[in-house]
PDB file of C-alpha atoms in Angstrom:
ATOM      1  CA  UNK A  11       0.106  -0.369   0.237  1.00  0.00           C
ATOM      2  CA  UNK A  12       2.700   1.929   0.914  1.00  0.00           C
ATOM      3  CA  UNK A  13       4.484   1.174  -2.779  1.00  0.00           C
ATOM      4  CA  UNK A  14       1.707   2.996  -4.526  1.00  0.00           C
ATOM      5  CA  UNK A  15       0.809   6.104  -2.012  1.00  0.00           C
ATOM      6  CA  UNK A  16       4.841   6.694  -3.287  1.00  0.00           C
ATOM      7  CA  UNK A  17       4.649   5.616  -6.965  1.00  0.00           C
ATOM      8  CA  UNK A  18       1.139   8.188  -6.721  1.00  0.00           C
ATOM      9  CA  UNK A  19       3.011  10.952  -4.872  1.00  0.00           C
ATOM     10  CA  UNK A  20       5.423  10.911  -7.685  1.00  0.00           C
ATOM     11  CA  UNK A  21       3.331  10.457 -10.287  1.00  0.00           C
ATOM     12  CA  UNK A  22       1.957  13.257  -9.443  1.00  0.00           C
ATOM     13  CA  UNK A  23       4.819  15.480  -8.617  1.00  0.00           C
ATOM     14  CA  UNK A  24       5.968  14.235 -12.410  1.00  0.00           C
ATOM     15  CA  UNK A  25       2.994  15.704 -14.163  1.00  0.00           C
ATOM     16  CA  UNK A  26       3.003  18.998 -11.758  1.00  0.00           C
ATOM     17  CA  UNK A  27       6.696  19.574 -13.238  1.00  0.00           C
ATOM     18  CA  UNK A  28       5.921  18.591 -16.813  1.00  0.00           C
ATOM     19  CA  UNK A  29       2.875  21.324 -16.951  1.00  0.00           C
ATOM     20  CA  UNK A  30       4.866  23.929 -14.700  1.00  0.00           C
ATOM     21  CA  UNK A  31       6.943  23.986 -18.077  1.00  0.00           C
ATOM     22  CA  UNK A  32       3.157  25.168 -20.425  1.00  0.00           C
ATOM     23  CA  UNK A  33       3.940  21.496 -21.501  1.00  0.00           C
ATOM     24  CA  UNK A  34       0.720  20.575 -21.879  1.00  0.00           C
ATOM     25  CA  UNK A  35      -2.215  23.539 -24.000  1.00  0.00           C
ATOM     26  CA  UNK A  36      -6.192  22.817 -24.147  1.00  0.00           C
ATOM     27  CA  UNK A  37      -7.867  24.555 -26.189  1.00  0.00           C
ATOM     28  CA  UNK A  38     -12.004  25.420 -27.259  1.00  0.00           C
ATOM     29  CA  UNK A  39     -12.469  26.038 -31.201  1.00  0.00           C
ATOM     30  CA  UNK A  40     -14.620  28.935 -31.634  1.00  0.00           C
ATOM     31  CA  UNK A  41     -15.989  28.639 -35.020  1.00  0.00           C
ATOM     32  CA  UNK A  42     -16.938  25.365 -34.552  1.00  0.00           C
ATOM     33  CA  UNK A  43     -19.084  27.220 -30.814  1.00  0.00           C
ATOM     34  CA  UNK A  44     -20.217  29.161 -33.930  1.00  0.00           C
ATOM     35  CA  UNK A  45     -21.694  26.151 -35.481  1.00  0.00           C
ATOM     36  CA  UNK A  46     -23.865  24.885 -32.126  1.00  0.00           C
ATOM     37  CA  UNK A  47     -20.863  22.138 -32.206  1.00  0.00           C
ATOM     38  CA  UNK A  48     -19.251  20.461 -28.593  1.00  0.00           C
ATOM     39  CA  UNK A  49     -15.281  20.735 -29.111  1.00  0.00           C
ATOM     40  CA  UNK A  50     -12.251  20.485 -27.028  1.00  0.00           C
ATOM     41  CA  UNK A  51      -8.526  19.812 -27.893  1.00  0.00           C
ATOM     42  CA  UNK A  52      -5.618  19.033 -25.803  1.00  0.00           C
ATOM     43  CA  UNK A  53      -1.728  19.558 -27.410  1.00  0.00           C
ATOM     44  CA  UNK A  54       1.244  18.857 -26.279  1.00  0.00           C
ATOM     45  CA  UNK A  55       5.000  19.390 -26.418  1.00  0.00           C
ATOM     46  CA  UNK A  56       7.519  17.484 -27.207  1.00  0.00           C
ATOM     47  CA  UNK A  57      10.156  19.467 -27.873  1.00  0.00           C
ATOM     48  CA  UNK A  58      10.927  23.266 -27.458  1.00  0.00           C
ATOM     49  CA  UNK A  59       9.241  24.039 -31.584  1.00  0.00           C
ATOM     50  CA  UNK A  60       7.408  20.376 -31.590  1.00  0.00           C
ATOM     51  CA  UNK A  61       3.624  19.700 -30.567  1.00  0.00           C
ATOM     52  CA  UNK A  62       1.094  17.153 -31.262  1.00  0.00           C
ATOM     53  CA  UNK A  63      -2.662  17.713 -30.843  1.00  0.00           C
ATOM     54  CA  UNK A  64      -5.907  15.587 -30.416  1.00  0.00           C
ATOM     55  CA  UNK A  65      -8.665  17.402 -31.070  1.00  0.00           C
ATOM     56  CA  UNK A  66     -12.459  16.300 -30.885  1.00  0.00           C
ATOM     57  CA  UNK A  67     -16.159  17.705 -31.622  1.00  0.00           C
ATOM     58  CA  UNK A  68     -19.201  16.759 -31.129  1.00  0.00           C
ATOM     59  CA  UNK A  69     -22.364  18.263 -32.820  1.00  0.00           C
ATOM     60  CA  UNK A  70     -25.861  15.774 -31.507  1.00  0.00           C
ATOM     61  CA  UNK A  71     -28.608  18.400 -32.406  1.00  0.00           C
ATOM     62  CA  UNK A  72     -31.777  18.856 -33.856  1.00  0.00           C
ATOM     63  CA  UNK A  73     -33.212  21.922 -35.974  1.00  0.00           C
ATOM     64  CA  UNK A  74     -36.086  22.479 -36.048  1.00  0.00           C
ATOM     65  CA  UNK A  75     -37.990  21.056 -39.265  1.00  0.00           C
ATOM     66  CA  UNK A  76     -35.842  18.027 -38.654  1.00  0.00           C
ATOM     67  CA  UNK A  77     -32.955  19.164 -39.739  1.00  0.00           C
ATOM     68  CA  UNK A  78     -29.800  17.775 -38.255  1.00  0.00           C
ATOM     69  CA  UNK A  79     -26.407  17.032 -39.075  1.00  0.00           C
ATOM     70  CA  UNK A  80     -25.200  15.536 -36.641  1.00  0.00           C
ATOM     71  CA  UNK A  81     -21.699  13.960 -36.256  1.00  0.00           C
ATOM     72  CA  UNK A  82     -17.950  13.407 -34.168  1.00  0.00           C
ATOM     73  CA  UNK A  83     -15.334  14.530 -35.860  1.00  0.00           C
ATOM     74  CA  UNK A  84     -11.536  13.358 -34.189  1.00  0.00           C
ATOM     75  CA  UNK A  85      -8.106  15.661 -35.898  1.00  0.00           C
ATOM     76  CA  UNK A  86      -5.026  14.827 -34.785  1.00  0.00           C
ATOM     77  CA  UNK A  87      -2.361  16.775 -35.317  1.00  0.00           C
ATOM     78  CA  UNK A  88       2.084  17.235 -35.212  1.00  0.00           C
ATOM     79  CA  UNK A  89       3.338  20.567 -35.586  1.00  0.00           C
ATOM     80  CA  UNK A  90       6.126  22.947 -36.110  1.00  0.00           C
ATOM     81  CA  UNK A  91       6.711  26.242 -34.171  1.00  0.00           C
ATOM     82  CA  UNK A  92       9.277  27.998 -36.116  1.00  0.00           C
ATOM     83  CA  UNK A  93       9.839  30.335 -33.279  1.00  0.00           C
ATOM     84  CA  UNK A  94       8.913  28.123 -29.469  1.00  0.00           C
ATOM     85  CA  UNK A  95       6.413  26.336 -28.627  1.00  0.00           C
ATOM     86  CA  UNK A  96       2.759  27.775 -27.907  1.00  0.00           C
ATOM     87  CA  UNK A  97       3.868  31.163 -30.309  1.00  0.00           C
ATOM     88  CA  UNK A  98       4.304  32.449 -33.490  1.00  0.00           C
ATOM     89  CA  UNK A  99       3.757  31.225 -36.446  1.00  0.00           C
ATOM     90  CA  UNK A 100       3.506  27.219 -36.919  1.00  0.00           C
ATOM     91  CA  UNK A 101       2.484  24.632 -39.633  1.00  0.00           C
ATOM     92  CA  UNK A 102       1.670  21.267 -39.064  1.00  0.00           C
ATOM     93  CA  UNK A 103       0.060  17.773 -41.240  1.00  0.00           C
ATOM     94  CA  UNK A 104      -3.847  17.114 -39.531  1.00  0.00           C
ATOM     95  CA  UNK A 105      -5.023  13.605 -40.171  1.00  0.00           C
ATOM     96  CA  UNK A 106      -9.468  13.461 -40.435  1.00  0.00           C
ATOM     97  CA  UNK A 107     -12.061  10.902 -39.340  1.00  0.00           C
ATOM     98  CA  UNK A 108     -15.667  11.426 -38.512  1.00  0.00           C
ATOM     99  CA  UNK A 109     -18.898   9.387 -38.637  1.00  0.00           C
ATOM    100  CA  UNK A 110     -22.343  11.820 -40.065  1.00  0.00           C
ATOM    101  CA  UNK A 111     -25.923  11.983 -40.275  1.00  0.00           C
ATOM    102  CA  UNK A 112     -28.454  14.208 -41.453  1.00  0.00           C
ATOM    103  CA  UNK A 113     -29.471  16.906 -44.111  1.00  0.00           C
ATOM    104  CA  UNK A 114     -30.246  20.884 -44.149  1.00  0.00           C
ATOM    105  CA  UNK A 115     -32.123  20.444 -47.841  1.00  0.00           C
ATOM    106  CA  UNK A 116     -34.149  17.155 -50.129  1.00  0.00           C
ATOM    107  CA  UNK A 117     -31.538  14.961 -48.984  1.00  0.00           C
ATOM    108  CA  UNK A 118     -29.989  13.022 -46.153  1.00  0.00           C
ATOM    109  CA  UNK A 119     -26.382  11.475 -45.436  1.00  0.00           C
ATOM    110  CA  UNK A 120     -25.116   9.107 -43.732  1.00  0.00           C
ATOM    111  CA  UNK A 121     -21.554   7.800 -43.410  1.00  0.00           C
ATOM    112  CA  UNK A 122     -17.767   8.218 -43.251  1.00  0.00           C
ATOM    113  CA  UNK A 123     -15.047  10.362 -44.526  1.00  0.00           C
ATOM    114  CA  UNK A 124     -10.952  10.470 -43.500  1.00  0.00           C
ATOM    115  CA  UNK A 125      -8.154  12.124 -44.698  1.00  0.00           C
ATOM    116  CA  UNK A 126      -5.480  14.337 -43.724  1.00  0.00           C
ATOM    117  CA  UNK A 127      -4.353  17.994 -44.795  1.00  0.00           C
ATOM    118  CA  UNK A 128      -1.711  20.871 -43.984  1.00  0.00           C
ATOM    119  CA  UNK A 129      -1.717  23.678 -42.138  1.00  0.00           C
ATOM    120  CA  UNK A 130      -0.633  26.721 -41.320  1.00  0.00           C
ATOM    121  CA  UNK A 131      -1.123  29.156 -37.748  1.00  0.00           C
ATOM    122  CA  UNK A 132      -0.135  31.934 -35.998  1.00  0.00           C
ATOM    123  CA  UNK A 133      -0.789  32.178 -32.000  1.00  0.00           C
ATOM    124  CA  UNK A 134      -0.657  34.690 -29.425  1.00  0.00           C
ATOM    125  CA  UNK A 135       0.637  35.233 -25.759  1.00  0.00           C
ATOM    126  CA  UNK A 136      -2.222  36.898 -24.328  1.00  0.00           C
ATOM    127  CA  UNK A 137      -1.327  36.319 -20.731  1.00  0.00           C
ATOM    128  CA  UNK A 138       1.444  33.370 -18.924  1.00  0.00           C
ATOM    129  CA  UNK A 139      -1.169  30.943 -19.499  1.00  0.00           C
ATOM    130  CA  UNK A 140      -3.975  32.270 -21.980  1.00  0.00           C
ATOM    131  CA  UNK A 141      -3.851  32.316 -25.576  1.00  0.00           C
ATOM    132  CA  UNK A 142      -5.165  32.822 -28.902  1.00  0.00           C
ATOM    133  CA  UNK A 143      -4.758  30.414 -32.504  1.00  0.00           C
ATOM    134  CA  UNK A 144      -6.018  30.896 -35.102  1.00  0.00           C
ATOM    135  CA  UNK A 145      -5.515  28.243 -37.852  1.00  0.00           C
ATOM    136  CA  UNK A 146      -5.952  27.064 -41.522  1.00  0.00           C
ATOM    137  CA  UNK A 147      -6.354  23.592 -43.122  1.00  0.00           C
ATOM    138  CA  UNK A 148      -5.860  22.800 -46.323  1.00  0.00           C
ATOM    139  CA  UNK A 149      -6.217  18.504 -47.913  1.00  0.00           C
ATOM    140  CA  UNK A 150      -8.642  15.936 -48.114  1.00  0.00           C
ATOM    141  CA  UNK A 151     -10.631  13.995 -47.190  1.00  0.00           C
ATOM    142  CA  UNK A 152     -12.474  10.659 -49.022  1.00  0.00           C
ATOM    143  CA  UNK A 153     -16.496  10.278 -48.093  1.00  0.00           C
ATOM    144  CA  UNK A 154     -18.417   7.032 -48.238  1.00  0.00           C
ATOM    145  CA  UNK A 155     -22.083   7.922 -47.734  1.00  0.00           C
ATOM    146  CA  UNK A 156     -25.648   6.635 -47.957  1.00  0.00           C
ATOM    147  CA  UNK A 157     -27.405   9.513 -49.927  1.00  0.00           C
ATOM    148  CA  UNK A 158     -31.439   8.938 -49.576  1.00  0.00           C
ATOM    149  CA  UNK A 159     -34.279  12.363 -49.565  1.00  0.00           C
ATOM    150  CA  UNK A 160     -35.960  13.158 -46.515  1.00  0.00           C
ATOM    151  CA  UNK A 161     -38.044  10.647 -45.719  1.00  0.00           C
ATOM    152  CA  UNK A 162     -37.422   7.212 -44.050  1.00  0.00           C
ATOM    153  CA  UNK A 163     -36.878   4.875 -45.855  1.00  0.00           C
ATOM    154  CA  UNK A 164     -34.674   2.071 -44.273  1.00  0.00           C
ATOM    155  CA  UNK A 165     -34.743   1.033 -49.091  1.00  0.00           C
ATOM    156  CA  UNK A 166     -34.554   4.339 -50.110  1.00  0.00           C
ATOM    157  CA  UNK A 167     -30.520   5.262 -50.613  1.00  0.00           C
ATOM    158  CA  UNK A 168     -28.002   5.294 -52.987  1.00  0.00           C
ATOM    159  CA  UNK A 169     -24.331   4.295 -51.729  1.00  0.00           C
ATOM    160  CA  UNK A 170     -22.035   6.766 -53.061  1.00  0.00           C
ATOM    161  CA  UNK A 171     -17.858   7.682 -52.961  1.00  0.00           C
ATOM    162  CA  UNK A 172     -16.749  10.409 -53.312  1.00  0.00           C
ATOM    163  CA  UNK A 173     -13.092  12.367 -52.569  1.00  0.00           C
ATOM    164  CA  UNK A 174     -12.582  16.354 -51.427  1.00  0.00           C
ATOM    165  CA  UNK A 175      -9.934  18.571 -51.685  1.00  0.00           C
ATOM    166  CA  UNK A 176      -9.897  22.185 -50.442  1.00  0.00           C
ATOM    167  CA  UNK A 177     -10.345  23.119 -46.534  1.00  0.00           C
ATOM    168  CA  UNK A 178      -9.688  21.028 -43.918  1.00  0.00           C
ATOM    169  CA  UNK A 179      -9.782  22.652 -41.173  1.00  0.00           C
ATOM    170  CA  UNK A 180     -10.467  26.630 -39.454  1.00  0.00           C
ATOM    171  CA  UNK A 181     -10.347  27.463 -36.218  1.00  0.00           C
ATOM    172  CA  UNK A 182      -9.688  30.600 -33.872  1.00  0.00           C
ATOM    173  CA  UNK A 183      -8.746  28.915 -30.437  1.00  0.00           C
ATOM    174  CA  UNK A 184      -9.307  29.715 -27.057  1.00  0.00           C
ATOM    175  CA  UNK A 185      -5.439  28.220 -25.171  1.00  0.00           C
ATOM    176  CA  UNK A 186      -4.979  27.546 -21.923  1.00  0.00           C
ATOM    177  CA  UNK A 187      -1.978  26.299 -21.545  1.00  0.00           C
ATOM    178  CA  UNK A 188      -0.230  24.511 -17.366  1.00  0.00           C
TER     179      UNK A 188
END
């Protein structure tokens, strides 16, 4: 029992020491928030100029008239900071995967997407623990889905695939550094 206590105290101490050097950040993307999408990201430093981030988003809402675009999205990213981590310009490579269901027009879509792209961004220091980050990504996504009319009919759908090239990430995030 005493060994478990000592190991626990050491683990917490190492976490506090590591996070006090601002190696970990949590963030919320305000653009997703404006689109009523719940989201969060965690970013960890690998060294003074490299970080890795895991961002996730979820939209469970149905709007008036039965309109909806429910989805979940995961977007990991590796970033290279030109000056120092969490400060100034950065370039990154991101992957993304999602599952979606819904539609706002006459069609319903039920499917998945996967792909990746490149990101450019900038991080402004607001205070010792708060930053503002803007990022834009361009890349590729492969979508495979069922398309149907907006009526409940399990047999009335068509299987489709689509390749997409264009914007794959847009973020204006508030960042808290530990």
